[in-house]
N, C-alpha and C. Protein backbone atom coordinates (compact mmCIF):
# COMPACT_ATOMS: atom_id res chain seq x y z
N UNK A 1 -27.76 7.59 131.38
CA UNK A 1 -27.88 7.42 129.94
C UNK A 1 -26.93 8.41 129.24
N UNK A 2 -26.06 8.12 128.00
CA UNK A 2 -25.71 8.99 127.25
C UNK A 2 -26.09 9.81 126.63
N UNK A 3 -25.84 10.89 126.68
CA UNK A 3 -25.94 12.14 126.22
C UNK A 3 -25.73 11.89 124.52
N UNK A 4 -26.64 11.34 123.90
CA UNK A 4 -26.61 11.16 122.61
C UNK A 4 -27.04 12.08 121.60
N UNK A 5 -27.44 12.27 120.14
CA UNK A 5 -28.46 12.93 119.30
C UNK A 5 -29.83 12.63 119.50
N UNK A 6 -29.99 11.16 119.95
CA UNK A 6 -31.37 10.48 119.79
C UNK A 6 -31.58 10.83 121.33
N UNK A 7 -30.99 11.39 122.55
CA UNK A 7 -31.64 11.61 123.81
C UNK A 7 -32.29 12.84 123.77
N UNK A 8 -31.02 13.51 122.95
CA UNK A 8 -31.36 15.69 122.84
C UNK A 8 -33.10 15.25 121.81
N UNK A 9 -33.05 14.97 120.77
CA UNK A 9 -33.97 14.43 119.80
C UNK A 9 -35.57 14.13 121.25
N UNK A 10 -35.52 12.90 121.77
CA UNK A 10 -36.45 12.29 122.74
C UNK A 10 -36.97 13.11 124.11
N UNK A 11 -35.68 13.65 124.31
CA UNK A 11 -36.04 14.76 125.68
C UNK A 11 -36.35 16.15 125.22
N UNK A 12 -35.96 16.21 124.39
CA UNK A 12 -36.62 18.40 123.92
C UNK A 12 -38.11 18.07 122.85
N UNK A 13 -38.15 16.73 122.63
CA UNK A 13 -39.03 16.59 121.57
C UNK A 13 -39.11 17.70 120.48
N UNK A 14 -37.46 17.00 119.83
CA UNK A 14 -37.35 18.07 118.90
C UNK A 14 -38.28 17.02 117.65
N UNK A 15 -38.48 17.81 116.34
CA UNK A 15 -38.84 17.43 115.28
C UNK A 15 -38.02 17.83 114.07
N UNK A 16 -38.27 17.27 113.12
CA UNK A 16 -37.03 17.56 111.67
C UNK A 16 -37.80 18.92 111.27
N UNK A 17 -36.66 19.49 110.92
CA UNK A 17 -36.62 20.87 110.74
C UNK A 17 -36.10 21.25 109.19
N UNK A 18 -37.38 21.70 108.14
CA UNK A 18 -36.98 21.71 106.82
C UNK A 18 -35.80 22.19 106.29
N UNK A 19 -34.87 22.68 106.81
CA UNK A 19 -33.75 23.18 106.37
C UNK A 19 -32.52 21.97 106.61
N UNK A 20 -32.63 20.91 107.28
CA UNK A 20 -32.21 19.81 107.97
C UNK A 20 -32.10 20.26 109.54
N UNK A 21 -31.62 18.88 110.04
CA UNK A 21 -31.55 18.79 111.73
C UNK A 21 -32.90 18.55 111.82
N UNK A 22 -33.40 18.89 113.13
CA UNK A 22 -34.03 18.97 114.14
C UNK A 22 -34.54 20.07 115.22
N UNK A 23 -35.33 20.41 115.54
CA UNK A 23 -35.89 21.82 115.94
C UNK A 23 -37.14 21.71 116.77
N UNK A 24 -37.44 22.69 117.54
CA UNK A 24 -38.59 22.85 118.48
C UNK A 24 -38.82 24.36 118.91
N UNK A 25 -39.60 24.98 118.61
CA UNK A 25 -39.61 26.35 118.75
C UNK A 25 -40.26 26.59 120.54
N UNK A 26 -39.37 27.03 121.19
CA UNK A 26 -39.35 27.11 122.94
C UNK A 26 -39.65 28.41 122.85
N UNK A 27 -39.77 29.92 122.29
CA UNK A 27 -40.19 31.05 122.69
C UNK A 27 -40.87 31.42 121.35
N UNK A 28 -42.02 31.97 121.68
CA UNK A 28 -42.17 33.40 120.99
C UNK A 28 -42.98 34.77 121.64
N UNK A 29 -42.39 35.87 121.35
CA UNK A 29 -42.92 37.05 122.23
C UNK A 29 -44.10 37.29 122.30
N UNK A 30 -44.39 37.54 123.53
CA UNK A 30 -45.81 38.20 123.24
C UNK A 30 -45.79 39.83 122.96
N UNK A 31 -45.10 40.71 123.26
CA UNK A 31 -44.58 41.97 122.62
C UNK A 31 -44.13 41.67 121.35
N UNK A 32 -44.82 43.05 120.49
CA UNK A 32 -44.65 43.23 118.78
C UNK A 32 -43.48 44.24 118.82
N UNK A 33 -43.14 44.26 117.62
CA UNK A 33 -42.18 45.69 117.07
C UNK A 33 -42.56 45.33 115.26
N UNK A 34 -42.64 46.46 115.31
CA UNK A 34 -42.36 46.68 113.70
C UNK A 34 -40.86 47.38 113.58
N UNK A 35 -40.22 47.05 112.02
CA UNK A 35 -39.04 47.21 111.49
C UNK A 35 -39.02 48.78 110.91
N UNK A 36 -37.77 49.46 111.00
CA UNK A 36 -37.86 50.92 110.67
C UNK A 36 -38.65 51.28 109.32
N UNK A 37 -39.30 51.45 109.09
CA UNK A 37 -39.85 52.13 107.67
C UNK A 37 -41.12 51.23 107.01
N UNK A 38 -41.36 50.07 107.90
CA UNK A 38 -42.22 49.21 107.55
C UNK A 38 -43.41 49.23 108.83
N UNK A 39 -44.35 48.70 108.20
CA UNK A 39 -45.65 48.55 108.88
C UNK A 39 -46.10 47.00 109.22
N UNK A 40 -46.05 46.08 108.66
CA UNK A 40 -46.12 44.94 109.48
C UNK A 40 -45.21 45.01 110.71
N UNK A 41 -46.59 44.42 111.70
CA UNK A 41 -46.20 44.06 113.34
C UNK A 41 -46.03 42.58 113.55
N UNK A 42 -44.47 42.16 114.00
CA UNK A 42 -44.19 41.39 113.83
C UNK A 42 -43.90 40.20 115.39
N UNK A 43 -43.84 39.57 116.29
CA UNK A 43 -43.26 39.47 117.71
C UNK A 43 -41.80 39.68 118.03
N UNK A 44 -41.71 40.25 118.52
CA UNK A 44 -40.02 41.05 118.98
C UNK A 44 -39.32 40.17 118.91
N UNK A 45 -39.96 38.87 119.36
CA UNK A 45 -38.42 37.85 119.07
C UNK A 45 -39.25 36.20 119.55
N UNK A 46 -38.05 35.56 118.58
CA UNK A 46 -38.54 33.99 118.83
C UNK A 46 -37.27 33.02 118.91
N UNK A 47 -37.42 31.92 120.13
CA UNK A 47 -36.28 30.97 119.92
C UNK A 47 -36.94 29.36 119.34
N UNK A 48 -35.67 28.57 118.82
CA UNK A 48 -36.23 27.36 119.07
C UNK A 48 -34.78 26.54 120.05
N UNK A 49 -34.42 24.80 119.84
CA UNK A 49 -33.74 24.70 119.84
C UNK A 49 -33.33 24.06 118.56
N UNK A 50 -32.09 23.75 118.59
CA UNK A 50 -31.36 23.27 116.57
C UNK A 50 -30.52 21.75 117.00
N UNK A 51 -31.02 21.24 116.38
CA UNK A 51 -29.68 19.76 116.67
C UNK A 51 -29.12 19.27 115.65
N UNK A 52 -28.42 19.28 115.00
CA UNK A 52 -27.54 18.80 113.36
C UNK A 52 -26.90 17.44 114.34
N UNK A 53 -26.63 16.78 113.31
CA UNK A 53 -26.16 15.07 113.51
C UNK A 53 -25.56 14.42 112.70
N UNK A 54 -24.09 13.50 112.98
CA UNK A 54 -23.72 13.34 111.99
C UNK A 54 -23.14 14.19 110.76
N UNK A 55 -23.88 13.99 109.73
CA UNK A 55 -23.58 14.80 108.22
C UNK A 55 -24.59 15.23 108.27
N UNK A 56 -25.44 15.48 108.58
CA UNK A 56 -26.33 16.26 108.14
C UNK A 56 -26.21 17.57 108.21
N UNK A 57 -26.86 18.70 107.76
CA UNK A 57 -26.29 19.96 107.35
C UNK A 57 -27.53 21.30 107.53
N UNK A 58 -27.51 22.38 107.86
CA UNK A 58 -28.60 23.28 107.63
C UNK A 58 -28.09 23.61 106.01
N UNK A 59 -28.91 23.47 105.22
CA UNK A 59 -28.63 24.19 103.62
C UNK A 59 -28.25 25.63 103.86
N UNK A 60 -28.03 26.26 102.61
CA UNK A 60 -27.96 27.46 102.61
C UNK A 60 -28.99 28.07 102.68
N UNK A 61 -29.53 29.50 103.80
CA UNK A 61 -30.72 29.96 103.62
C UNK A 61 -30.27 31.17 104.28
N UNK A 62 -31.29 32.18 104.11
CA UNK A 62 -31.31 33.68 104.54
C UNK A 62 -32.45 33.76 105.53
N UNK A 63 -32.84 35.02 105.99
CA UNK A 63 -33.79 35.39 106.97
C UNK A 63 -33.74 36.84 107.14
N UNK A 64 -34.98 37.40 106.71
CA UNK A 64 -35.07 39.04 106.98
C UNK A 64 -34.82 39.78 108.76
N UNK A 65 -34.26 39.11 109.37
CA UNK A 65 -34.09 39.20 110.69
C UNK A 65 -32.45 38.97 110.71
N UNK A 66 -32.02 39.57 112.43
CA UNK A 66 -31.17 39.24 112.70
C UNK A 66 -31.30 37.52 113.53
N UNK A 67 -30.14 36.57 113.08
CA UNK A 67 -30.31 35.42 114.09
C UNK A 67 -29.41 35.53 115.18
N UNK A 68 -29.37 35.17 115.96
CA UNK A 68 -28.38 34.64 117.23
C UNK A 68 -27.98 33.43 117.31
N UNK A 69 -27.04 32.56 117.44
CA UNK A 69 -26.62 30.99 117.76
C UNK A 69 -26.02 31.10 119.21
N UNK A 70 -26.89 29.94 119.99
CA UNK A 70 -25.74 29.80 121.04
C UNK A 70 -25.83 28.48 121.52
N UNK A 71 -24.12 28.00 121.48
CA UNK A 71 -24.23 26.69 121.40
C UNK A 71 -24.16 25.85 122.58
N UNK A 72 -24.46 24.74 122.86
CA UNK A 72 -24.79 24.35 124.07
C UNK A 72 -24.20 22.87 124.59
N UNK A 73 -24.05 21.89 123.29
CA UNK A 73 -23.74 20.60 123.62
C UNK A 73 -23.20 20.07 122.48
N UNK A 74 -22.16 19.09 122.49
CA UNK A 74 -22.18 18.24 121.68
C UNK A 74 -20.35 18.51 120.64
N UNK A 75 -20.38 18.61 119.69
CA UNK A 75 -19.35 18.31 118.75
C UNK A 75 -19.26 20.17 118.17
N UNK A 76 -18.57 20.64 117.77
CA UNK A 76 -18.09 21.68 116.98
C UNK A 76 -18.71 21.81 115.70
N UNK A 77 -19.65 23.42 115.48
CA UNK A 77 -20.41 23.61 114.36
C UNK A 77 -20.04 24.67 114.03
N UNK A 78 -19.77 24.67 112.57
CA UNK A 78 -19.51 25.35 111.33
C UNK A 78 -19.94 26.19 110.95
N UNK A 79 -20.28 27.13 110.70
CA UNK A 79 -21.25 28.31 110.38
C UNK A 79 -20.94 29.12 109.41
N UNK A 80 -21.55 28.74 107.95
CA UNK A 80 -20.63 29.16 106.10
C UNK A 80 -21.87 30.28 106.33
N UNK A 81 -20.56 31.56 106.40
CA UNK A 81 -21.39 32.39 105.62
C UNK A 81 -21.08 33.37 104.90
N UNK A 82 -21.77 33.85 103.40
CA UNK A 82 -21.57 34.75 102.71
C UNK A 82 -22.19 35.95 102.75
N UNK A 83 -21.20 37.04 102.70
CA UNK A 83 -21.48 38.10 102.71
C UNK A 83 -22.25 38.56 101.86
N UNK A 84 -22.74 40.18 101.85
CA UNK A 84 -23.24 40.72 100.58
C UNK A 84 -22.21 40.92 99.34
N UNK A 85 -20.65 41.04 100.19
CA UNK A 85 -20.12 41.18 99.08
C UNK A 85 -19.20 40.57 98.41
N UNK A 86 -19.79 38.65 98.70
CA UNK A 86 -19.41 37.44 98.45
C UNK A 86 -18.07 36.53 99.44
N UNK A 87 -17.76 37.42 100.29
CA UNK A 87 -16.92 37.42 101.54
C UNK A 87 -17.56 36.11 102.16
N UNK A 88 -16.83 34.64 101.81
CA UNK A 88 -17.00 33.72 102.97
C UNK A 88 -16.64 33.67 103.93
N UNK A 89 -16.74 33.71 105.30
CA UNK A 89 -16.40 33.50 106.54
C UNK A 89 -16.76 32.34 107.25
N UNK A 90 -16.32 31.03 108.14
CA UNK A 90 -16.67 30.48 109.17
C UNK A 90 -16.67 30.71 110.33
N UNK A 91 -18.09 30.31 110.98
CA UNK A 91 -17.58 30.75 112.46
C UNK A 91 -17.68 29.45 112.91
N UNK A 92 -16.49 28.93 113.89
CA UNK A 92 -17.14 27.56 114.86
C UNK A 92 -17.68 28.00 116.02
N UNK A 93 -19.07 27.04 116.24
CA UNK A 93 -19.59 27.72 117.60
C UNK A 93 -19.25 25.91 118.23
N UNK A 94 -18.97 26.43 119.54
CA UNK A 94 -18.35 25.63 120.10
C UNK A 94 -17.81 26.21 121.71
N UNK A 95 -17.47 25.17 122.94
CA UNK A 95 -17.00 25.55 123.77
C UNK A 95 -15.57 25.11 123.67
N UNK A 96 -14.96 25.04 122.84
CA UNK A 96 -13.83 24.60 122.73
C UNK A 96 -12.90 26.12 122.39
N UNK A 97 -11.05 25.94 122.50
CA UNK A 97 -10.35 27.23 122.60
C UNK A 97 -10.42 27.92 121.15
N UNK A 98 -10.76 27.32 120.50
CA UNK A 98 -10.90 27.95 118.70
C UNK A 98 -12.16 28.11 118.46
N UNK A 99 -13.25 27.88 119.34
CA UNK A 99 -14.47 28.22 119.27
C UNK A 99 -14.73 29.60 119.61
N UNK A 100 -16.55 29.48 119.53
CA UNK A 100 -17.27 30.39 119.92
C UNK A 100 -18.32 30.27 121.09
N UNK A 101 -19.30 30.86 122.00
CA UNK A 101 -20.57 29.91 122.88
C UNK A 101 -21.65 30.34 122.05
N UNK A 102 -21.41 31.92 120.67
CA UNK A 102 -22.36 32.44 120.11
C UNK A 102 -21.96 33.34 118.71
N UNK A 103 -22.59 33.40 117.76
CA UNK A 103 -22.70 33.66 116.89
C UNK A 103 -23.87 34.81 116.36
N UNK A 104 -23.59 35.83 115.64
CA UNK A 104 -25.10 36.95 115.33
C UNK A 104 -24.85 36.66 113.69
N UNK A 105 -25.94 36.49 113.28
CA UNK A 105 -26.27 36.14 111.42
C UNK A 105 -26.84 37.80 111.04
N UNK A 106 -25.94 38.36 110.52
CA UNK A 106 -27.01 39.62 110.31
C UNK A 106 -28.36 39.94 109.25
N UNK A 107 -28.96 40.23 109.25
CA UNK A 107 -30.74 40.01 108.40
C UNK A 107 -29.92 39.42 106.77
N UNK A 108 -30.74 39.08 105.81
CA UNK A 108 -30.48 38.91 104.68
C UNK A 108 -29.31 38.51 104.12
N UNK A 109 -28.27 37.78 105.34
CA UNK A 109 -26.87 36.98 104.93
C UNK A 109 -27.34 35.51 104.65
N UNK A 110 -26.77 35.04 103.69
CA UNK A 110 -27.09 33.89 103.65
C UNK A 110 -25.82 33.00 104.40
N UNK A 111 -26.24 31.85 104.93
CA UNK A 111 -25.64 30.99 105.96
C UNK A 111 -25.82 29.63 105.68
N UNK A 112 -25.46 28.61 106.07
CA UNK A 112 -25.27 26.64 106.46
C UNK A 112 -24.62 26.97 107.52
N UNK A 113 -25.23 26.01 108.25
CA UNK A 113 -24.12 25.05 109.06
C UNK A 113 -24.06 23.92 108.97
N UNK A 114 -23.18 23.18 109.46
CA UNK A 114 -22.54 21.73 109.64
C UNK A 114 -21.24 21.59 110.80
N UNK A 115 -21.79 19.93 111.01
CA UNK A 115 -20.83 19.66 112.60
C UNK A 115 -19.38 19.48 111.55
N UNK A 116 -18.31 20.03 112.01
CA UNK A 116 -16.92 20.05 111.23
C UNK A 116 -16.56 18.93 111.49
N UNK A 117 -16.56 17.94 111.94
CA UNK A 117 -15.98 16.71 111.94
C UNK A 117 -17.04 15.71 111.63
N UNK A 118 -18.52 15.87 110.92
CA UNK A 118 -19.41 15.00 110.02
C UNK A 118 -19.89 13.83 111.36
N UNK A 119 -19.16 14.15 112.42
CA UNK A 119 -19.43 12.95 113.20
C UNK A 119 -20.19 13.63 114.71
N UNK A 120 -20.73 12.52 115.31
CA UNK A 120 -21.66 12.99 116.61
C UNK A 120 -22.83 14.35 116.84
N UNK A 121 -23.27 14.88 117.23
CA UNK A 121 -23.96 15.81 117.12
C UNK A 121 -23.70 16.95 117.55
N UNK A 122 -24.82 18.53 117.29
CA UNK A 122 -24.53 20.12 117.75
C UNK A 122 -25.64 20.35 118.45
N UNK A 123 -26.12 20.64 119.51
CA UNK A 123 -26.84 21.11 120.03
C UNK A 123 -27.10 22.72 120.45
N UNK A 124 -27.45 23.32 120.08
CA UNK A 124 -27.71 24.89 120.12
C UNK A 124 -29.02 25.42 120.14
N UNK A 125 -29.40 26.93 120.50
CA UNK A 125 -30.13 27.51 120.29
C UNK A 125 -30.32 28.57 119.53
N UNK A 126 -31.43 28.84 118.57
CA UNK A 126 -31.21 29.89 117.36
C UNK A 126 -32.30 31.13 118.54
N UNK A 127 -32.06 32.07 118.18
CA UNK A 127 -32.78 33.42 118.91
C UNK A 127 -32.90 34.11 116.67
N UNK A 128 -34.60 34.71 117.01
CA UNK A 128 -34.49 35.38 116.13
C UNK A 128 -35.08 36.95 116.54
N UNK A 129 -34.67 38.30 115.90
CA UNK A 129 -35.39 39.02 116.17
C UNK A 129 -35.18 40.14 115.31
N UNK A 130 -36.42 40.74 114.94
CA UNK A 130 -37.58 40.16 115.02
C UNK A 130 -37.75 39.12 114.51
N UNK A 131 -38.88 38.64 115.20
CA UNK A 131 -39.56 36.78 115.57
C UNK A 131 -39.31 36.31 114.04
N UNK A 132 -39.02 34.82 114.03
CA UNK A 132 -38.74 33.98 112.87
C UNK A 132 -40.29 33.62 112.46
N UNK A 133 -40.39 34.08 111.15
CA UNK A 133 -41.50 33.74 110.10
C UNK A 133 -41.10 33.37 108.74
N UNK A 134 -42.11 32.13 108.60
CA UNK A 134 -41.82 31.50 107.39
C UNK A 134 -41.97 32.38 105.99
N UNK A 135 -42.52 33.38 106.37
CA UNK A 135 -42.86 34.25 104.73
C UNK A 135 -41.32 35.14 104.26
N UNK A 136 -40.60 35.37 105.59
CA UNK A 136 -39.12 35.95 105.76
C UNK A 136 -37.93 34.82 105.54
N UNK A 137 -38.39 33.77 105.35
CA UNK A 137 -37.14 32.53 104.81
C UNK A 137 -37.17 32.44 103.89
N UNK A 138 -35.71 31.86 103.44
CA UNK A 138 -35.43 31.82 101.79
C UNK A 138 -34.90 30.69 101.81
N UNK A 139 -34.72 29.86 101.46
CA UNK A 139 -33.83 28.62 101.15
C UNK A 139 -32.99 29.16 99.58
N UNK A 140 -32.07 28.97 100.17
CA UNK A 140 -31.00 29.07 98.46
C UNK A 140 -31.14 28.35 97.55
N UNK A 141 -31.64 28.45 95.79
CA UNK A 141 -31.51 27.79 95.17
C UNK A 141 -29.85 27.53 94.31
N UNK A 142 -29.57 26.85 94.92
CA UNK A 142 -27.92 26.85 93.88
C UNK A 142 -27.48 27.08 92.54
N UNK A 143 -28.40 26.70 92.11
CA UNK A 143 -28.40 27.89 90.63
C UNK A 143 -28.06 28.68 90.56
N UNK A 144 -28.80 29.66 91.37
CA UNK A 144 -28.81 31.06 91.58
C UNK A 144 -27.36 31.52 92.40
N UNK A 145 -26.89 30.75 93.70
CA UNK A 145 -26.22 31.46 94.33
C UNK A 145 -24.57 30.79 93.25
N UNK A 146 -24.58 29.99 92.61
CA UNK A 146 -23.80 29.29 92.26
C UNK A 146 -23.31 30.40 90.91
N UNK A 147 -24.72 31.16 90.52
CA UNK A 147 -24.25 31.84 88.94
C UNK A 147 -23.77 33.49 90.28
N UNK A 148 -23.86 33.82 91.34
CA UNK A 148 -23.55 34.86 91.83
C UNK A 148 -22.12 34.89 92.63
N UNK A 149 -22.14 33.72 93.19
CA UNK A 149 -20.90 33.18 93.88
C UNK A 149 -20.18 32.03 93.20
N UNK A 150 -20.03 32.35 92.08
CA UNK A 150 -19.16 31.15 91.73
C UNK A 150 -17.84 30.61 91.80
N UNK A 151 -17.26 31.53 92.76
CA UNK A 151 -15.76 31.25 93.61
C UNK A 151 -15.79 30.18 94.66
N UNK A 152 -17.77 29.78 95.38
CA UNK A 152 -17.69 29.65 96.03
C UNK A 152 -18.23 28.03 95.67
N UNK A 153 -18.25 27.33 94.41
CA UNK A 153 -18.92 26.33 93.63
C UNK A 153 -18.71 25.05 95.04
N UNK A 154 -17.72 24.77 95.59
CA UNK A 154 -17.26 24.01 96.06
C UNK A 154 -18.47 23.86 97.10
N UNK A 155 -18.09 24.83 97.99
CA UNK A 155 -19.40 24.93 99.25
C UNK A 155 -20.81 25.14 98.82
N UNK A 156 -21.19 25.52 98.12
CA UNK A 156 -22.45 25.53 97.53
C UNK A 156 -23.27 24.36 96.81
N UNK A 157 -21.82 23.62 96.19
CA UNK A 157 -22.44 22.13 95.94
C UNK A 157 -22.59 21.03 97.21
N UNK A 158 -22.08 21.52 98.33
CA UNK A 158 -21.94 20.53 99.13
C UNK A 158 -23.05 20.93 99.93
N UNK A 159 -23.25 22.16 100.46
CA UNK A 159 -24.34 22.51 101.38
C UNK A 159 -25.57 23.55 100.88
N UNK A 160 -26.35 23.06 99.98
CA UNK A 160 -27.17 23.65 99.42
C UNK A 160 -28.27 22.53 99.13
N UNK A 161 -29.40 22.33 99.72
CA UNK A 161 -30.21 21.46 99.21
C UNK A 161 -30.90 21.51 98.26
N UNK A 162 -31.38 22.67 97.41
CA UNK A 162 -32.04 22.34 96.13
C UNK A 162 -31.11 23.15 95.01
């Protein structure tokens, strides 16, 4: 059988993942750490896997953690991200010679990705640590990043879902 979106999708039993794609969370620690100067105990670390398809896109979003990407199958992914001090960068993660196999998001950067050629699918794995919690996600409202980054109007209208 081909190695499709809808096989990665059927065999990892991934599910849609609110930021877009597709997702299945495969680790979380059973060892805690708390963050320097803070008191919530949090699990040292969590993975899932990520599948983008087509056009579809992760929006822009942040995370009080560091992330990890490492990519595994499929088509060449994009990785928009802005700095604190409005510094866009892409990374392609990819096994290809202009690629990457991995990527580190550092805590509170905001990021998208998307497959650079809109066509076939990305298969990867996100690592978070400390562990990915929903009270530590932000989804970008474009408003907001649009009145802070407004050099960056172009990408922000395209990959920003609300």
């Amino acid at each position: 059988m081909p190695q499709t979106a809808q096989y990665w999708i059927d065999h990892l039993s991934l599910l849609p993942h609110p930021e877009g794609g597709y997702y299945k969370e495969i680790f979380r620690s059973d060892n805690e750490v708390t963050r320097a100067g803070a008191t919530v105990v949090k699990q040292a670390c969590t993975s899932i896997y990520y599948l983008l398809e087509g056009q579809d896109f992760s929006g822009f979003h942040r995370l009080a953690s560091d992330e990890l990407w490492y990519f595994h199958k499929g088509a060449p992914l994009h990785i928009h991200v802005i700095d604190h001090e409005g510094v866009h960068t892409t990374i392609e993660l990819s096994d290809s010679s202009t690629g990457s196999l991995q990527a580190v998001i550092p805590p509170h950067t905001w990021f998208a990705a998307q497959i650079s050629s809109a066509t076939g699918f990305a298969l990867v794995s996100c690592a978070v640590a400390p562990g990915f919690d929903f009270a530590e996600f932000e989804m970008a409202k474009k408003d907001d990043l649009l009145e802070q980054y407004p050099q960056h109007r172009e990408l922000l209208n395209r990959l920003c879902r609300e």
